[in-house]
Short mmCIF file of C-alpha atoms in Angstrom, two decimals:
data_model
loop_
_atom_site.label_atom_id
_atom_site.label_comp_id
_atom_site.label_asym_id
_atom_site.label_seq_id
_atom_site.Cartn_x
_atom_site.Cartn_y
_atom_site.Cartn_z
CA UNK A 1 12.25 -6.55 -45.26
CA UNK A 2 13.82 -3.80 -41.64
CA UNK A 3 16.31 -6.38 -41.11
CA UNK A 4 17.15 -5.67 -44.93
CA UNK A 5 16.83 -2.37 -44.72
CA UNK A 6 19.50 -2.13 -41.24
CA UNK A 7 21.79 -4.18 -43.49
CA UNK A 8 22.21 -2.19 -46.59
CA UNK A 9 22.33 1.32 -44.40
CA UNK A 10 25.11 -0.53 -42.52
CA UNK A 11 26.83 -1.09 -46.00
CA UNK A 12 26.37 2.08 -47.37
CA UNK A 13 22.93 2.13 -49.65
CA UNK A 14 19.27 3.13 -48.99
CA UNK A 15 21.28 6.57 -47.30
CA UNK A 16 20.95 10.21 -48.91
CA UNK A 17 24.05 10.76 -45.97
CA UNK A 18 26.95 9.43 -45.70
CA UNK A 19 27.10 8.72 -42.22
CA UNK A 20 30.14 7.03 -40.14
CA UNK A 21 28.27 4.43 -37.86
CA UNK A 22 30.39 3.25 -34.67
CA UNK A 23 31.44 -0.76 -34.60
CA UNK A 24 30.15 -0.74 -31.25
CA UNK A 25 26.87 0.26 -33.16
CA UNK A 26 27.76 -1.66 -36.35
CA UNK A 27 27.59 -5.08 -33.87
CA UNK A 28 24.50 -4.23 -32.42
CA UNK A 29 22.46 -3.87 -35.54
CA UNK A 30 24.28 -7.39 -36.54
CA UNK A 31 24.13 -9.75 -33.84
CA UNK A 32 21.37 -11.62 -33.00
CA UNK A 33 20.98 -9.08 -30.02
CA UNK A 34 19.11 -6.83 -32.86
CA UNK A 35 17.57 -8.31 -34.72
CA UNK A 36 15.25 -9.40 -30.85
CA UNK A 37 15.46 -5.79 -30.69
CA UNK A 38 13.97 -4.72 -33.79
CA UNK A 39 10.38 -7.28 -33.15
CA UNK A 40 10.05 -4.82 -30.32
CA UNK A 41 11.53 -7.33 -27.62
CA UNK A 42 14.02 -5.55 -25.21
CA UNK A 43 16.56 -7.33 -23.02
CA UNK A 44 15.42 -7.11 -19.35
CA UNK A 45 16.83 -7.29 -16.47
CA UNK A 46 15.24 -8.20 -13.14
CA UNK A 47 16.21 -8.09 -10.04
CA UNK A 48 15.07 -8.69 -6.61
CA UNK A 49 15.21 -7.01 -4.27
CA UNK A 50 16.30 -3.90 -6.14
CA UNK A 51 16.40 -2.35 -2.90
CA UNK A 52 17.59 -4.25 0.20
CA UNK A 53 20.21 -3.71 3.32
CA UNK A 54 23.62 -5.16 2.05
CA UNK A 55 23.57 -8.10 3.21
CA UNK A 56 20.92 -9.12 1.62
CA UNK A 57 21.49 -11.46 -1.48
CA UNK A 58 20.01 -9.82 -4.92
CA UNK A 59 18.54 -12.44 -7.18
CA UNK A 60 19.00 -11.30 -10.87
CA UNK A 61 17.52 -12.82 -14.10
CA UNK A 62 18.01 -11.15 -17.42
CA UNK A 63 15.60 -11.86 -19.91
CA UNK A 64 14.65 -11.42 -23.72
CA UNK A 65 18.39 -12.27 -25.08
CA UNK A 66 19.28 -14.14 -28.01
CA UNK A 67 18.99 -18.35 -27.21
CA UNK A 68 22.16 -19.73 -26.18
CA UNK A 69 24.27 -16.84 -27.08
CA UNK A 70 27.10 -14.92 -25.11
CA UNK A 71 26.13 -11.96 -23.15
CA UNK A 72 28.35 -9.43 -20.44
CA UNK A 73 26.93 -9.12 -17.23
CA UNK A 74 28.29 -5.82 -15.68
CA UNK A 75 28.47 -3.82 -12.52
CA UNK A 76 29.60 -0.12 -11.46
CA UNK A 77 29.50 1.58 -8.25
CA UNK A 78 30.29 5.25 -8.14
CA UNK A 79 32.19 5.43 -4.34
CA UNK A 80 31.83 8.74 -1.82
CA UNK A 81 35.60 9.07 -2.55
CA UNK A 82 35.15 9.50 -6.23
CA UNK A 83 36.36 6.39 -7.10
CA UNK A 84 35.18 3.57 -9.34
CA UNK A 85 34.31 0.44 -8.76
CA UNK A 86 33.32 -2.19 -10.91
CA UNK A 87 33.16 -6.48 -12.00
CA UNK A 88 31.77 -8.21 -14.54
CA UNK A 89 30.96 -11.87 -15.76
CA UNK A 90 30.39 -13.50 -18.61
CA UNK A 91 27.25 -16.01 -19.68
CA UNK A 92 25.81 -18.03 -21.99
CA UNK A 93 22.10 -17.23 -21.86
CA UNK A 94 19.86 -20.75 -21.93
CA UNK A 95 17.56 -21.95 -25.04
CA UNK A 96 14.93 -19.00 -23.77
CA UNK A 97 17.18 -16.12 -23.90
CA UNK A 98 17.73 -16.03 -20.34
CA UNK A 99 20.32 -15.92 -18.09
CA UNK A 100 19.72 -16.34 -14.25
CA UNK A 101 22.78 -15.23 -12.19
CA UNK A 102 21.68 -17.15 -9.15
CA UNK A 103 21.66 -20.26 -10.95
CA UNK A 104 23.88 -20.27 -14.10
CA UNK A 105 27.96 -20.04 -14.14
CA UNK A 106 29.87 -17.11 -15.31
CA UNK A 107 32.75 -18.58 -17.27
CA UNK A 108 34.71 -15.64 -17.50
CA UNK A 109 35.40 -11.90 -15.76
CA UNK A 110 36.43 -10.95 -12.08
CA UNK A 111 34.57 -13.56 -10.91
CA UNK A 112 33.69 -17.37 -12.61
CA UNK A 113 31.51 -19.85 -11.01
CA UNK A 114 27.65 -19.50 -10.32
CA UNK A 115 27.75 -16.47 -8.03
CA UNK A 116 24.59 -14.94 -6.98
CA UNK A 117 26.61 -12.02 -5.74
CA UNK A 118 30.09 -12.29 -7.73
CA UNK A 119 29.16 -8.90 -9.30
CA UNK A 120 29.18 -7.34 -6.16
CA UNK A 121 31.64 -9.50 -3.97
CA UNK A 122 34.07 -8.64 -7.06
CA UNK A 123 34.66 -5.32 -7.68
CA UNK A 124 37.80 -3.62 -8.05
CA UNK A 125 38.80 -0.43 -8.58
CA UNK A 126 38.30 0.49 -12.59
CA UNK A 127 41.78 0.70 -14.40
CA UNK A 128 41.04 4.00 -15.16
CA UNK A 129 40.71 4.57 -11.30
CA UNK A 130 43.42 5.46 -8.37
CA UNK A 131 44.22 2.00 -7.23
CA UNK A 132 44.84 0.59 -3.67
CA UNK A 133 41.97 2.09 -2.07
CA UNK A 134 39.24 1.21 0.42
CA UNK A 135 35.39 1.13 -0.31
CA UNK A 136 34.24 2.46 3.03
CA UNK A 137 30.46 3.89 3.55
CA UNK A 138 31.14 7.36 5.54
CA UNK A 139 27.16 8.64 5.13
CA UNK A 140 24.52 5.91 6.22
CA UNK A 141 21.72 7.56 5.38
CA UNK A 142 22.20 7.17 2.08
CA UNK A 143 22.28 3.41 0.27
CA UNK A 144 25.82 2.14 -2.41
CA UNK A 145 23.86 2.86 -5.60
CA UNK A 146 24.88 -0.18 -8.14
CA UNK A 147 24.03 0.24 -11.48
CA UNK A 148 23.84 -3.13 -14.06
CA UNK A 149 24.16 -3.40 -17.63
CA UNK A 150 24.17 -6.50 -20.16
CA UNK A 151 26.30 -6.07 -23.30
CA UNK A 152 26.25 -8.21 -26.46
CA UNK A 153 29.16 -10.54 -26.50
CA UNK A 154 32.23 -11.06 -23.90
CA UNK A 155 33.97 -7.77 -23.20
CA UNK A 156 36.43 -7.16 -20.54
CA UNK A 157 37.31 -3.63 -20.78
CA UNK A 158 36.22 -0.14 -22.30
CA UNK A 159 32.68 -1.13 -21.35
CA UNK A 160 31.85 3.08 -21.96
CA UNK A 161 32.59 2.46 -26.12
CA UNK A 162 30.12 -1.01 -25.95
CA UNK A 163 26.26 -0.10 -25.81
CA UNK A 164 24.01 -1.31 -23.06
CA UNK A 165 21.31 -3.76 -23.97
CA UNK A 166 20.00 -2.88 -20.68
CA UNK A 167 20.55 -2.03 -17.04
CA UNK A 168 19.13 -1.45 -14.03
CA UNK A 169 20.29 0.28 -10.27
CA UNK A 170 20.39 -1.55 -7.15
CA UNK A 171 20.45 0.13 -3.67
CA UNK A 172 22.37 -0.93 -0.63
CA UNK A 173 21.65 0.09 2.58
CA UNK A 174 23.27 0.04 5.90
CA UNK A 175 20.30 1.51 7.67
CA UNK A 176 16.95 -0.09 7.77
CA UNK A 177 13.94 1.75 7.84
CA UNK A 178 13.42 3.43 11.25
CA UNK A 179 17.02 3.00 12.05
CA UNK A 180 18.15 6.21 14.09
CA UNK A 181 21.68 7.68 13.88
CA UNK A 182 22.13 9.85 16.80
CA UNK A 183 25.90 11.38 17.48
CA UNK A 184 26.75 9.97 20.65
CA UNK A 185 29.22 12.95 23.26
CA UNK A 186 28.83 12.12 27.11
CA UNK A 187 31.89 13.03 29.17
CA UNK A 188 34.92 11.84 27.21
CA UNK A 189 33.37 8.99 24.72
CA UNK A 190 32.84 10.62 21.57
CA UNK A 191 30.79 7.87 18.61
CA UNK A 192 27.50 7.31 17.18
CA UNK A 193 24.85 5.81 18.15
CA UNK A 194 22.33 3.99 16.28
CA UNK A 195 19.19 2.73 17.80
CA UNK A 196 16.48 0.64 16.31
CA UNK A 197 12.99 1.51 15.81
CA UNK A 198 10.77 1.05 18.57
CA UNK A 199 10.62 1.86 22.10
CA UNK A 200 12.83 -0.50 23.41
CA UNK A 201 14.93 -1.57 25.49
CA UNK A 202 17.17 -3.31 23.30
CA UNK A 203 20.47 -5.74 23.42
CA UNK A 204 23.15 -3.65 22.63
CA UNK A 205 27.54 -3.48 21.01
CA UNK A 206 30.21 -1.46 21.25
CA UNK A 207 31.66 -1.08 17.66
CA UNK A 208 35.65 -0.85 17.94
CA UNK A 209 37.46 -0.87 14.72
CA UNK A 210 41.58 -0.53 13.79
CA UNK A 211 44.05 1.89 14.85
CA UNK A 212 43.68 3.33 11.73
CA UNK A 213 41.82 5.63 13.46
CA UNK A 214 38.70 8.09 12.76
CA UNK A 215 35.25 7.02 13.44
CA UNK A 216 33.55 4.29 10.83
CA UNK A 217 29.70 3.41 11.22
CA UNK A 218 29.02 1.35 8.73
CA UNK A 219 29.32 -2.18 10.64
CA UNK A 220 27.39 -0.50 13.00
CA UNK A 221 24.57 0.44 11.33
CA UNK A 222 24.19 -3.32 9.94
CA UNK A 223 23.87 -4.24 13.63
CA UNK A 224 21.52 -1.89 14.72
CA UNK A 225 19.48 -2.93 12.01
CA UNK A 226 19.01 -6.52 13.43
CA UNK A 227 17.66 -4.58 16.04
CA UNK A 228 20.89 -3.83 18.71
CA UNK A 229 21.99 -0.87 19.99
CA UNK A 230 25.53 -0.04 19.00
CA UNK A 231 27.80 2.85 19.57
CA UNK A 232 30.58 2.66 17.00
CA UNK A 233 33.42 4.26 19.53
CA UNK A 234 35.94 6.73 18.94
CA UNK A 235 38.79 6.11 20.53
CA UNK A 236 41.84 7.34 17.62
CA UNK A 237 42.58 9.53 15.35
CA UNK A 238 39.21 11.78 16.12
CA UNK A 239 39.48 15.57 16.25
CA UNK A 240 37.25 15.12 19.38
CA UNK A 241 38.83 11.96 21.22
CA UNK A 242 41.34 12.84 24.01
CA UNK A 243 44.88 12.37 23.83
CA UNK A 244 46.31 9.12 23.24
CA UNK A 245 48.16 9.09 26.18
CA UNK A 246 44.54 9.85 28.42
CA UNK A 247 42.48 7.53 26.17
CA UNK A 248 45.33 3.93 26.22
CA UNK A 249 45.64 4.59 29.81
CA UNK A 250 46.58 1.27 32.05
CA UNK A 251 43.44 1.94 33.71
CA UNK A 252 41.51 1.96 29.87
CA UNK A 253 39.09 4.78 32.08
CA UNK A 254 38.28 5.64 28.84
CA UNK A 255 36.30 2.26 27.47
CA UNK A 256 34.69 1.50 30.64
CA UNK A 257 33.13 4.80 30.39
CA UNK A 258 31.88 3.63 26.78
CA UNK A 259 31.00 0.73 28.24
CA UNK A 260 28.89 2.26 31.22
CA UNK A 261 27.77 5.18 29.20
CA UNK A 262 26.34 2.51 27.20
CA UNK A 263 25.08 0.30 29.62
CA UNK A 264 22.94 3.03 30.69
CA UNK A 265 21.46 4.69 27.90
CA UNK A 266 17.29 4.13 28.65
CA UNK A 267 17.39 2.13 25.43
CA UNK A 268 19.87 -0.56 26.42
CA UNK A 269 18.59 -3.44 27.87
CA UNK A 270 20.79 -3.11 30.95
CA UNK A 271 23.63 -5.67 31.20
CA UNK A 272 22.88 -6.75 27.99
CA UNK A 273 26.16 -5.48 26.23
CA UNK A 274 28.88 -7.38 23.47
CA UNK A 275 32.24 -5.88 22.33
CA UNK A 276 32.65 -6.08 18.86
CA UNK A 277 36.81 -5.64 18.32
CA UNK A 278 38.80 -5.65 14.71
CA UNK A 279 42.50 -5.40 14.86
CA UNK A 280 43.68 -3.10 17.24
CA UNK A 281 40.27 -3.38 18.87
CA UNK A 282 40.55 -6.66 19.24
CA UNK A 283 43.54 -6.04 21.77
CA UNK A 284 41.05 -3.16 23.55
CA UNK A 285 38.67 -5.82 23.58
CA UNK A 286 40.60 -8.41 24.92
CA UNK A 287 41.36 -6.33 27.79
CA UNK A 288 38.15 -4.32 29.24
CA UNK A 289 37.09 -8.40 29.00
CA UNK A 290 40.15 -9.27 31.06
CA UNK A 291 41.46 -6.60 33.45
CA UNK A 292 37.64 -4.49 33.75
CA UNK A 293 36.31 -5.68 36.75
CA UNK A 294 33.52 -3.19 37.14
CA UNK A 295 31.76 -4.10 33.37
CA UNK A 296 30.74 -7.37 32.42
CA UNK A 297 30.45 -8.06 28.99
CA UNK A 298 27.80 -10.66 28.12
CA UNK A 299 30.60 -11.73 24.74
CA UNK A 300 32.55 -10.86 23.20
CA UNK A 301 33.68 -11.05 19.60
CA UNK A 302 37.13 -10.58 17.99
CA UNK A 303 37.76 -10.30 14.37
CA UNK A 304 41.63 -10.02 12.99
CA UNK A 305 43.35 -9.42 16.23
CA UNK A 306 45.54 -10.30 18.61
CA UNK A 307 46.37 -10.74 22.38
CA UNK A 308 49.84 -9.12 22.32
CA UNK A 309 49.11 -5.69 24.62
CA UNK A 310 50.16 -2.95 22.27
CA UNK A 311 48.58 -0.07 23.84
CA UNK A 312 50.71 -0.41 26.97
CA UNK A 313 52.59 2.29 26.83
CA UNK A 314 49.89 4.45 26.03
CA UNK A 315 49.55 5.21 21.99
CA UNK A 316 48.06 2.75 19.56
CA UNK A 317 51.50 3.56 16.68
CA UNK A 318 52.21 0.35 15.26
CA UNK A 319 54.89 2.06 13.93
CA UNK A 320 56.88 5.03 16.38
CA UNK A 321 60.45 4.70 14.59
CA UNK A 322 60.75 3.76 10.99
CA UNK A 323 64.06 3.36 10.86
CA UNK A 324 63.81 0.64 14.68
CA UNK A 325 60.58 -0.94 12.33
CA UNK A 326 62.39 -1.46 9.14
CA UNK A 327 64.17 -4.03 11.24
CA UNK A 328 60.77 -5.94 11.56
CA UNK A 329 58.83 -5.50 8.78
CA UNK A 330 58.92 -7.47 5.32
CA UNK A 331 58.74 -6.42 1.84
CA UNK A 332 56.90 -8.11 -1.08
CA UNK A 333 58.83 -7.57 -4.62
CA UNK A 334 56.45 -4.79 -5.05
CA UNK A 335 57.67 -2.95 -1.65
CA UNK A 336 54.20 -3.31 -0.11
CA UNK A 337 54.87 -3.72 3.49
CA UNK A 338 53.74 -6.76 5.42
CA UNK A 339 53.41 -5.61 9.53
CA UNK A 340 52.51 -9.87 10.53
CA UNK A 341 56.23 -10.11 11.61
CA UNK A 342 56.43 -6.79 13.91
CA UNK A 343 54.52 -8.67 16.74
CA UNK A 344 55.73 -12.15 15.59
CA UNK A 345 57.21 -14.91 17.21
CA UNK A 346 55.21 -13.31 20.28
CA UNK A 347 57.14 -12.12 23.07
CA UNK A 348 57.35 -13.24 26.83
CA UNK A 349 56.94 -10.23 28.66
CA UNK A 350 54.11 -10.95 30.35
CA UNK A 351 52.90 -7.08 30.40
CA UNK A 352 52.92 -7.30 26.60
CA UNK A 353 50.21 -9.86 26.97
CA UNK A 354 46.52 -9.70 27.44
CA UNK A 355 45.80 -12.02 30.48
CA UNK A 356 42.87 -14.02 28.33
CA UNK A 357 43.14 -16.58 31.18
CA UNK A 358 41.30 -13.76 33.56
CA UNK A 359 38.05 -13.97 30.79
CA UNK A 360 34.52 -14.68 32.03
CA UNK A 361 32.47 -14.16 29.57
CA UNK A 362 31.94 -16.01 25.71
CA UNK A 363 34.58 -14.94 23.02
CA UNK A 364 34.56 -16.14 19.46
CA UNK A 365 38.01 -15.14 18.04
CA UNK A 366 37.09 -15.11 13.55
CA UNK A 367 40.85 -14.73 11.68
CA UNK A 368 42.29 -15.62 8.46
CA UNK A 369 44.81 -17.60 7.99
CA UNK A 370 46.33 -16.16 5.29
CA UNK A 371 46.46 -12.87 7.50
CA UNK A 372 49.72 -10.68 6.46
CA UNK A 373 48.87 -7.58 8.86
CA UNK A 374 49.05 -9.46 11.94
CA UNK A 375 49.44 -12.58 13.35
CA UNK A 376 45.93 -13.29 14.15
CA UNK A 377 45.84 -17.79 13.17
CA UNK A 378 48.44 -17.49 15.73
CA UNK A 379 47.03 -15.65 18.66
CA UNK A 380 44.00 -17.76 18.17
CA UNK A 381 46.04 -20.49 19.55
CA UNK A 382 48.29 -19.21 22.21
CA UNK A 383 44.73 -17.90 23.78
CA UNK A 384 43.51 -21.10 23.06
CA UNK A 385 46.08 -22.69 25.29
CA UNK A 386 46.13 -20.01 27.60
CA UNK A 387 42.96 -20.31 27.75
CA UNK A 388 42.66 -24.50 28.49
CA UNK A 389 45.49 -23.63 31.15
CA UNK A 390 43.35 -21.77 33.26
CA UNK A 391 40.04 -23.80 32.63
CA UNK A 392 38.27 -21.08 31.10
CA UNK A 393 38.77 -22.28 27.04
CA UNK A 394 35.13 -23.64 27.60
CA UNK A 395 33.86 -20.12 26.72
CA UNK A 396 36.13 -19.90 23.85
CA UNK A 397 34.99 -20.61 19.82
CA UNK A 398 37.88 -19.88 17.16
CA UNK A 399 36.73 -20.10 13.72
CA UNK A 400 39.77 -20.17 11.12
CA UNK A 401 39.47 -18.89 7.36
CA UNK A 402 41.52 -20.56 5.23
CA UNK A 403 43.17 -18.12 2.63
CA UNK A 404 41.20 -15.31 3.75
CA UNK A 405 43.29 -11.87 4.72
CA UNK A 406 43.20 -9.36 7.76
CA UNK A 407 40.21 -7.08 6.66
CA UNK A 408 37.34 -9.26 6.96
CA UNK A 409 34.51 -6.45 6.38
CA UNK A 410 30.29 -7.18 6.42
CA UNK A 411 29.40 -9.56 3.56
CA UNK A 412 29.86 -9.13 -0.45
CA UNK A 413 32.27 -6.25 0.89
CA UNK A 414 35.11 -6.07 -2.16
CA UNK A 415 38.55 -7.46 -1.00
CA UNK A 416 41.35 -5.51 -0.10
CA UNK A 417 44.13 -7.69 -0.64
CA UNK A 418 46.91 -4.27 -0.66
CA UNK A 419 46.33 -1.00 -0.01
CA UNK A 420 47.39 2.80 1.08
CA UNK A 421 47.39 3.54 4.38
CA UNK A 422 47.78 6.21 6.48
CA UNK A 423 50.79 6.05 9.27
CA UNK A 424 50.13 9.43 11.31
CA UNK A 425 52.93 8.81 13.97
CA UNK A 426 55.37 9.75 11.10
CA UNK A 427 52.88 11.77 8.63
CA UNK A 428 53.72 9.02 5.73
CA UNK A 429 51.12 6.95 4.05
CA UNK A 430 52.51 3.04 2.90
CA UNK A 431 51.22 0.13 1.08
CA UNK A 432 50.03 -2.30 2.91
CA UNK A 433 49.57 -6.35 2.11
CA UNK A 434 46.52 -7.24 4.16
CA UNK A 435 46.42 -10.86 2.28
CA UNK A 436 43.59 -13.05 1.23
CA UNK A 437 42.39 -14.65 -1.94
CA UNK A 438 39.22 -13.07 -3.41
CA UNK A 439 36.96 -16.28 -3.71
CA UNK A 440 37.99 -17.33 -0.16
CA UNK A 441 37.61 -14.91 1.35
CA UNK A 442 34.84 -13.13 0.13
CA UNK A 443 33.04 -17.11 1.28
CA UNK A 444 34.59 -16.40 4.55
CA UNK A 445 33.28 -12.46 5.08
CA UNK A 446 29.57 -14.17 3.84
CA UNK A 447 29.78 -17.36 6.30
CA UNK A 448 31.73 -15.14 9.75
CA UNK A 449 28.44 -11.85 9.54
CA UNK A 450 26.08 -15.46 9.17
CA UNK A 451 27.36 -16.98 12.51
CA UNK A 452 28.11 -13.50 14.58
CA UNK A 453 24.20 -12.83 13.83
CA UNK A 454 23.32 -16.47 15.54
CA UNK A 455 26.29 -15.84 18.27
CA UNK A 456 24.94 -12.33 19.23
CA UNK A 457 21.49 -13.76 19.15
CA UNK A 458 22.37 -16.80 21.36
CA UNK A 459 24.25 -14.79 23.82
CA UNK A 460 22.57 -11.10 24.37
CA UNK A 461 18.77 -11.47 22.87
CA UNK A 462 16.81 -14.12 25.50
CA UNK A 463 13.93 -12.38 26.67
CA UNK A 464 14.89 -9.57 24.83
CA UNK A 465 13.82 -10.51 21.02
CA UNK A 466 15.53 -8.86 18.47
CA UNK A 467 13.35 -7.30 15.19
CA UNK A 468 14.94 -8.20 12.02
CA UNK A 469 14.88 -5.11 9.85
CA UNK A 470 15.69 -7.30 6.44
CA UNK A 471 13.60 -5.57 3.50
CA UNK A 472 12.84 -2.29 2.21
#
């Protein structure tokens, strides 16, 4: 009788007034989902855990669905820059009316196949949002808040106009409970120091990002959540950092000071400091390991960079003269810049090459074979040749990932193939091709992070066991 009343209302009978019913409501009432709800059994999303670190997988299960029924799972977050990111997958519930995301296949959407974290790593900017931006966390004390929703049927757009059957909120943190964040200023050195809970001393990491400048903390915060003391170092494009000529002097004194300050910190295990660099940070890490005889890093991890000394002339500007650069820069059909060929083929000028043959500590190189920003894979091959000729190639570990681009971020981060990029040297914003294909790139981010943590534990921990902070 209840179903009969609903259907008659939809057709216009048994109503004392004339109402217009939204199409989405009409679909809901006439679907099997509505019949379930009329019986008092509403769909529910079970998430485990609902609060966790960004590198922790989440187990999602949607129950109380109509058996063997098409549904859409949708995720959304609003960034600190007010950009809306979203992903979705098309599923069919099983004979019990359940979708188990870690076991069931998505048959369409922003990802397909059996992907337990597809709703996170396949996120894209919403169609009505500004495009070609990056998702980079700024406030480490607050989580990324992801809303997961389920919809009746397979839909691919206009989610805000459809009826949400159930939803759940996931909180994804870079900082584990008890982790301390401290603004760091010692002499000329500027950065942010993250310390795990406890008295220490802790093995430490000097973390360096690329030439885009500024101070980004999220990777350092995540490392600290694994039990390391980490200094996220600012070295260009920051208001409190000295001018480029002073930072990038031939003696690398700014970077030596940063290493020494971290190594001498009372909560750091002296002599247990690693270097981690991405992009231009790779060049700096390699130079430090090869040229600075007063420091002894325990190991060096290089992500998406080259052995070219790009700071030999005292600045980190990739493009100083736009007209000169245009002769080497390539463009896609859509006018997107490809920077890879700014430095490839490699020069033979010795002062422009980092002498990696002088490195005396373990070195891990991670890069994508589809890096369109710099010749990272080609550089890895050259480094191997140079170190083999010098007899120190036993220190080298190289990991190359197919169909992977330049921006290899912590696991489950969205893939950024093309983004806007500010060139401070010429005060211009350009579009840059970083490379990579979403699914292989996501796999590379997950796999490389695991390998990095194992590598750090092998070379840093030893008598200083790391207390891993995971569940929140």
